[in-house]
Amino acid sequence: MSIWTVEMDIGRLHRGFPGTMLEHLDITIDAVGDDYLTASMPVDHRTIQRMGILHGGASVVLAESVGSIASNCCIDQATLAAVGLQINANHIRPARSGRVSGTARPLHLGFRTHVWRIALQDENGRRTCECTLTTSVITRKSLGL
């Protein structure tokens, strides 16, 4: 059974982020299933740190992005919005090139909070980072939207 409350069209999801960090870092939505969403980004000059490996902050950006998008696709977007409340990241292995992908799966989908597990991996399927994201489900009105 699907957790989504909106049509999960990858093309539509891509068109929703012009002028954002997702566009700047070339974060793309790559796959969707009944209970997961996967996005990826390049390991390049925008996302590496001085030692030539993926910056931990960039991993967190990917994790929070895919988790927040997923969270917003589980609610009534006409009246509600899901925003990041807390994120935890454990950096496991460095990535040096190619693309890293992050797959978000829900651990808890409550009325006021969602908790997501986001597993990041390199192109060889090796885990690079494990994140847990908590989002707060609030009214769009409280954001001035």
PDB file of C-alpha atoms in Angstrom:
ATOM      1  CA  MET A   1       0.000   0.000   0.000  1.00  0.00           C
ATOM      2  CA  SER A   2       1.334   3.414  -0.974  1.00  0.00           C
ATOM      3  CA  ILE A   3       2.108   6.096   1.613  1.00  0.00           C
ATOM      4  CA  TRP A   4       1.807   8.943  -0.903  1.00  0.00           C
ATOM      5  CA  THR A   5      -1.076  11.431  -0.958  1.00  0.00           C
ATOM      6  CA  VAL A   6      -0.033  12.957  -4.294  1.00  0.00           C
ATOM      7  CA  GLU A   7       0.737  11.506  -7.702  1.00  0.00           C
ATOM      8  CA  MET A   8       4.406  10.558  -7.578  1.00  0.00           C
ATOM      9  CA  ASP A   9       5.484  11.668 -11.041  1.00  0.00           C
ATOM     10  CA  ILE A  10       9.269  12.071 -11.196  1.00  0.00           C
ATOM     11  CA  GLY A  11       9.051  14.696 -13.950  1.00  0.00           C
ATOM     12  CA  ARG A  12       6.595  16.779 -11.903  1.00  0.00           C
ATOM     13  CA  LEU A  13       8.796  16.489  -8.826  1.00  0.00           C
ATOM     14  CA  HIS A  14      11.821  17.756 -10.799  1.00  0.00           C
ATOM     15  CA  ARG A  15       9.957  20.811 -12.057  1.00  0.00           C
ATOM     16  CA  GLY A  16       9.148  21.887  -8.497  1.00  0.00           C
ATOM     17  CA  PHE A  17      12.616  23.106  -7.483  1.00  0.00           C
ATOM     18  CA  PRO A  18      13.921  25.831  -9.830  1.00  0.00           C
ATOM     19  CA  GLY A  19      16.225  28.355  -8.186  1.00  0.00           C
ATOM     20  CA  THR A  20      16.833  26.171  -5.118  1.00  0.00           C
ATOM     21  CA  MET A  21      19.812  24.378  -3.604  1.00  0.00           C
ATOM     22  CA  LEU A  22      18.565  21.186  -5.272  1.00  0.00           C
ATOM     23  CA  GLU A  23      18.997  22.781  -8.682  1.00  0.00           C
ATOM     24  CA  HIS A  24      22.384  24.281  -7.745  1.00  0.00           C
ATOM     25  CA  LEU A  25      23.752  20.915  -6.567  1.00  0.00           C
ATOM     26  CA  ASP A  26      22.089  18.941  -9.406  1.00  0.00           C
ATOM     27  CA  ILE A  27      20.045  16.831  -6.989  1.00  0.00           C
ATOM     28  CA  THR A  28      17.668  14.698  -9.029  1.00  0.00           C
ATOM     29  CA  ILE A  29      14.751  12.459  -8.094  1.00  0.00           C
ATOM     30  CA  ASP A  30      15.604   9.041  -9.495  1.00  0.00           C
ATOM     31  CA  ALA A  31      13.100   6.484  -8.210  1.00  0.00           C
ATOM     32  CA  VAL A  32       9.876   6.150  -6.292  1.00  0.00           C
ATOM     33  CA  GLY A  33       8.158   3.131  -4.786  1.00  0.00           C
ATOM     34  CA  ASP A  34       5.139   2.598  -2.569  1.00  0.00           C
ATOM     35  CA  ASP A  35       7.138   3.538   0.530  1.00  0.00           C
ATOM     36  CA  TYR A  36      10.412   5.093  -0.601  1.00  0.00           C
ATOM     37  CA  LEU A  37      11.888   7.962  -2.597  1.00  0.00           C
ATOM     38  CA  THR A  38      15.416   8.028  -4.030  1.00  0.00           C
ATOM     39  CA  ALA A  39      17.406  11.084  -5.113  1.00  0.00           C
ATOM     40  CA  SER A  40      21.037  11.544  -6.135  1.00  0.00           C
ATOM     41  CA  MET A  41      23.690  14.218  -6.603  1.00  0.00           C
ATOM     42  CA  PRO A  42      27.156  14.373  -8.145  1.00  0.00           C
ATOM     43  CA  VAL A  43      30.398  14.237  -6.234  1.00  0.00           C
ATOM     44  CA  ASP A  44      32.062  17.215  -7.920  1.00  0.00           C
ATOM     45  CA  HIS A  45      33.491  20.693  -7.290  1.00  0.00           C
ATOM     46  CA  ARG A  46      30.208  21.801  -5.664  1.00  0.00           C
ATOM     47  CA  THR A  47      30.025  18.968  -3.141  1.00  0.00           C
ATOM     48  CA  ILE A  48      33.592  17.997  -2.180  1.00  0.00           C
ATOM     49  CA  GLN A  49      35.720  19.259   0.678  1.00  0.00           C
ATOM     50  CA  ARG A  50      39.396  20.191   0.491  1.00  0.00           C
ATOM     51  CA  MET A  51      40.613  16.570   0.679  1.00  0.00           C
ATOM     52  CA  GLY A  52      38.712  15.737  -2.500  1.00  0.00           C
ATOM     53  CA  ILE A  53      35.975  13.663  -0.874  1.00  0.00           C
ATOM     54  CA  LEU A  54      32.266  14.322  -0.499  1.00  0.00           C
ATOM     55  CA  HIS A  55      31.633  16.995   2.136  1.00  0.00           C
ATOM     56  CA  GLY A  56      29.589  15.707   5.073  1.00  0.00           C
ATOM     57  CA  GLY A  57      27.357  18.758   4.843  1.00  0.00           C
ATOM     58  CA  ALA A  58      26.546  17.901   1.232  1.00  0.00           C
ATOM     59  CA  SER A  59      25.491  14.412   2.344  1.00  0.00           C
ATOM     60  CA  VAL A  60      23.176  16.031   4.878  1.00  0.00           C
ATOM     61  CA  VAL A  61      21.743  18.341   2.196  1.00  0.00           C
ATOM     62  CA  LEU A  62      20.905  15.317   0.030  1.00  0.00           C
ATOM     63  CA  ALA A  63      19.387  13.435   2.971  1.00  0.00           C
ATOM     64  CA  GLU A  64      17.273  16.346   4.205  1.00  0.00           C
ATOM     65  CA  SER A  65      16.162  17.151   0.663  1.00  0.00           C
ATOM     66  CA  VAL A  66      14.929  13.664  -0.230  1.00  0.00           C
ATOM     67  CA  GLY A  67      13.400  13.165   3.223  1.00  0.00           C
ATOM     68  CA  SER A  68      11.612  16.521   3.170  1.00  0.00           C
ATOM     69  CA  ILE A  69      10.279  15.954  -0.339  1.00  0.00           C
ATOM     70  CA  ALA A  70       9.020  12.519   0.711  1.00  0.00           C
ATOM     71  CA  SER A  71       7.439  13.940   3.864  1.00  0.00           C
ATOM     72  CA  ASN A  72       5.597  16.610   1.878  1.00  0.00           C
ATOM     73  CA  CYS A  73       4.261  13.953  -0.489  1.00  0.00           C
ATOM     74  CA  CYS A  74       2.554  12.194   2.455  1.00  0.00           C
ATOM     75  CA  ILE A  75       0.389  15.105   3.586  1.00  0.00           C
ATOM     76  CA  ASP A  76      -2.386  17.364   2.305  1.00  0.00           C
ATOM     77  CA  GLN A  77      -0.240  19.919   0.493  1.00  0.00           C
ATOM     78  CA  ALA A  78      -3.152  22.335   0.139  1.00  0.00           C
ATOM     79  CA  THR A  79      -3.124  23.111   3.872  1.00  0.00           C
ATOM     80  CA  LEU A  80       0.003  21.528   5.373  1.00  0.00           C
ATOM     81  CA  ALA A  81       3.778  21.598   4.934  1.00  0.00           C
ATOM     82  CA  ALA A  82       6.491  19.333   6.327  1.00  0.00           C
ATOM     83  CA  VAL A  83       9.681  21.120   7.400  1.00  0.00           C
ATOM     84  CA  GLY A  84      12.914  19.814   8.853  1.00  0.00           C
ATOM     85  CA  LEU A  85      12.993  19.683  12.646  1.00  0.00           C
ATOM     86  CA  GLN A  86      16.079  17.564  13.382  1.00  0.00           C
ATOM     87  CA  ILE A  87      18.633  15.562  11.388  1.00  0.00           C
ATOM     88  CA  ASN A  88      21.345  13.151  12.471  1.00  0.00           C
ATOM     89  CA  ALA A  89      24.074  11.845  10.173  1.00  0.00           C
ATOM     90  CA  ASN A  90      26.645   9.106  10.573  1.00  0.00           C
ATOM     91  CA  HIS A  91      29.317   9.348   7.882  1.00  0.00           C
ATOM     92  CA  ILE A  92      30.490   5.817   7.155  1.00  0.00           C
ATOM     93  CA  ARG A  93      32.664   5.851   4.039  1.00  0.00           C
ATOM     94  CA  PRO A  94      34.011   8.620   1.784  1.00  0.00           C
ATOM     95  CA  ALA A  95      32.816   9.094  -1.778  1.00  0.00           C
ATOM     96  CA  ARG A  96      35.348  10.477  -4.242  1.00  0.00           C
ATOM     97  CA  SER A  97      33.585  10.597  -7.611  1.00  0.00           C
ATOM     98  CA  GLY A  98      30.422   9.734  -9.505  1.00  0.00           C
ATOM     99  CA  ARG A  99      27.016  10.192  -7.907  1.00  0.00           C
ATOM    100  CA  VAL A 100      25.733   9.370  -4.453  1.00  0.00           C
ATOM    101  CA  SER A 101      22.107   8.407  -3.971  1.00  0.00           C
ATOM    102  CA  GLY A 102      19.886   8.643  -0.938  1.00  0.00           C
ATOM    103  CA  THR A 103      16.780   6.564  -0.320  1.00  0.00           C
ATOM    104  CA  ALA A 104      14.242   7.820   2.220  1.00  0.00           C
ATOM    105  CA  ARG A 105      11.929   5.360   3.970  1.00  0.00           C
ATOM    106  CA  PRO A 106       9.510   6.270   6.762  1.00  0.00           C
ATOM    107  CA  LEU A 107      10.030   5.046  10.303  1.00  0.00           C
ATOM    108  CA  HIS A 108       7.007   6.995  11.611  1.00  0.00           C
ATOM    109  CA  LEU A 109       4.262   8.944   9.834  1.00  0.00           C
ATOM    110  CA  GLY A 110       2.310  10.748  12.532  1.00  0.00           C
ATOM    111  CA  PHE A 111      -0.129  13.628  12.411  1.00  0.00           C
ATOM    112  CA  ARG A 112       2.420  16.230  13.625  1.00  0.00           C
ATOM    113  CA  THR A 113       5.796  14.582  12.966  1.00  0.00           C
ATOM    114  CA  HIS A 114       7.386  12.221  10.478  1.00  0.00           C
ATOM    115  CA  VAL A 115      10.636  10.312  11.032  1.00  0.00           C
ATOM    116  CA  TRP A 116      12.630   9.162   7.993  1.00  0.00           C
ATOM    117  CA  ARG A 117      15.649   6.904   7.588  1.00  0.00           C
ATOM    118  CA  ILE A 118      17.805   7.995   4.654  1.00  0.00           C
ATOM    119  CA  ALA A 119      20.534   5.633   3.474  1.00  0.00           C
ATOM    120  CA  LEU A 120      23.178   7.178   1.197  1.00  0.00           C
ATOM    121  CA  GLN A 121      25.350   5.038  -1.046  1.00  0.00           C
ATOM    122  CA  ASP A 122      27.900   5.429  -3.811  1.00  0.00           C
ATOM    123  CA  GLU A 123      27.559   4.098  -7.358  1.00  0.00           C
ATOM    124  CA  ASN A 124      28.980   0.740  -6.233  1.00  0.00           C
ATOM    125  CA  GLY A 125      26.239   0.308  -3.637  1.00  0.00           C
ATOM    126  CA  ARG A 126      28.543   0.983  -0.690  1.00  0.00           C
ATOM    127  CA  ARG A 127      26.931   2.846   2.225  1.00  0.00           C
ATOM    128  CA  THR A 128      28.460   6.296   2.646  1.00  0.00           C
ATOM    129  CA  CYS A 129      26.132   7.854   5.208  1.00  0.00           C
ATOM    130  CA  GLU A 130      23.121   6.946   7.338  1.00  0.00           C
ATOM    131  CA  CYS A 131      20.732   9.718   8.366  1.00  0.00           C
ATOM    132  CA  THR A 132      17.597  10.085  10.433  1.00  0.00           C
ATOM    133  CA  LEU A 133      15.383  13.082   9.672  1.00  0.00           C
ATOM    134  CA  THR A 134      12.452  14.307  11.740  1.00  0.00           C
ATOM    135  CA  THR A 135      10.043  16.677  10.030  1.00  0.00           C
ATOM    136  CA  SER A 136       7.362  18.777  11.652  1.00  0.00           C
ATOM    137  CA  VAL A 137       3.989  18.897   9.908  1.00  0.00           C
ATOM    138  CA  ILE A 138       2.671  22.449  10.195  1.00  0.00           C
ATOM    139  CA  THR A 139       0.035  24.589   8.519  1.00  0.00           C
ATOM    140  CA  ARG A 140       1.032  26.405   5.359  1.00  0.00           C
ATOM    141  CA  LYS A 141      -0.553  29.489   6.906  1.00  0.00           C
ATOM    142  CA  SER A 142       2.039  29.438   9.712  1.00  0.00           C
ATOM    143  CA  LEU A 143       4.732  29.732   7.009  1.00  0.00           C
ATOM    144  CA  GLY A 144       2.943  32.649   5.390  1.00  0.00           C
ATOM    145  CA  LEU A 145       2.011  30.550   2.352  1.00  0.00           C
TER     146      LEU A 145
END
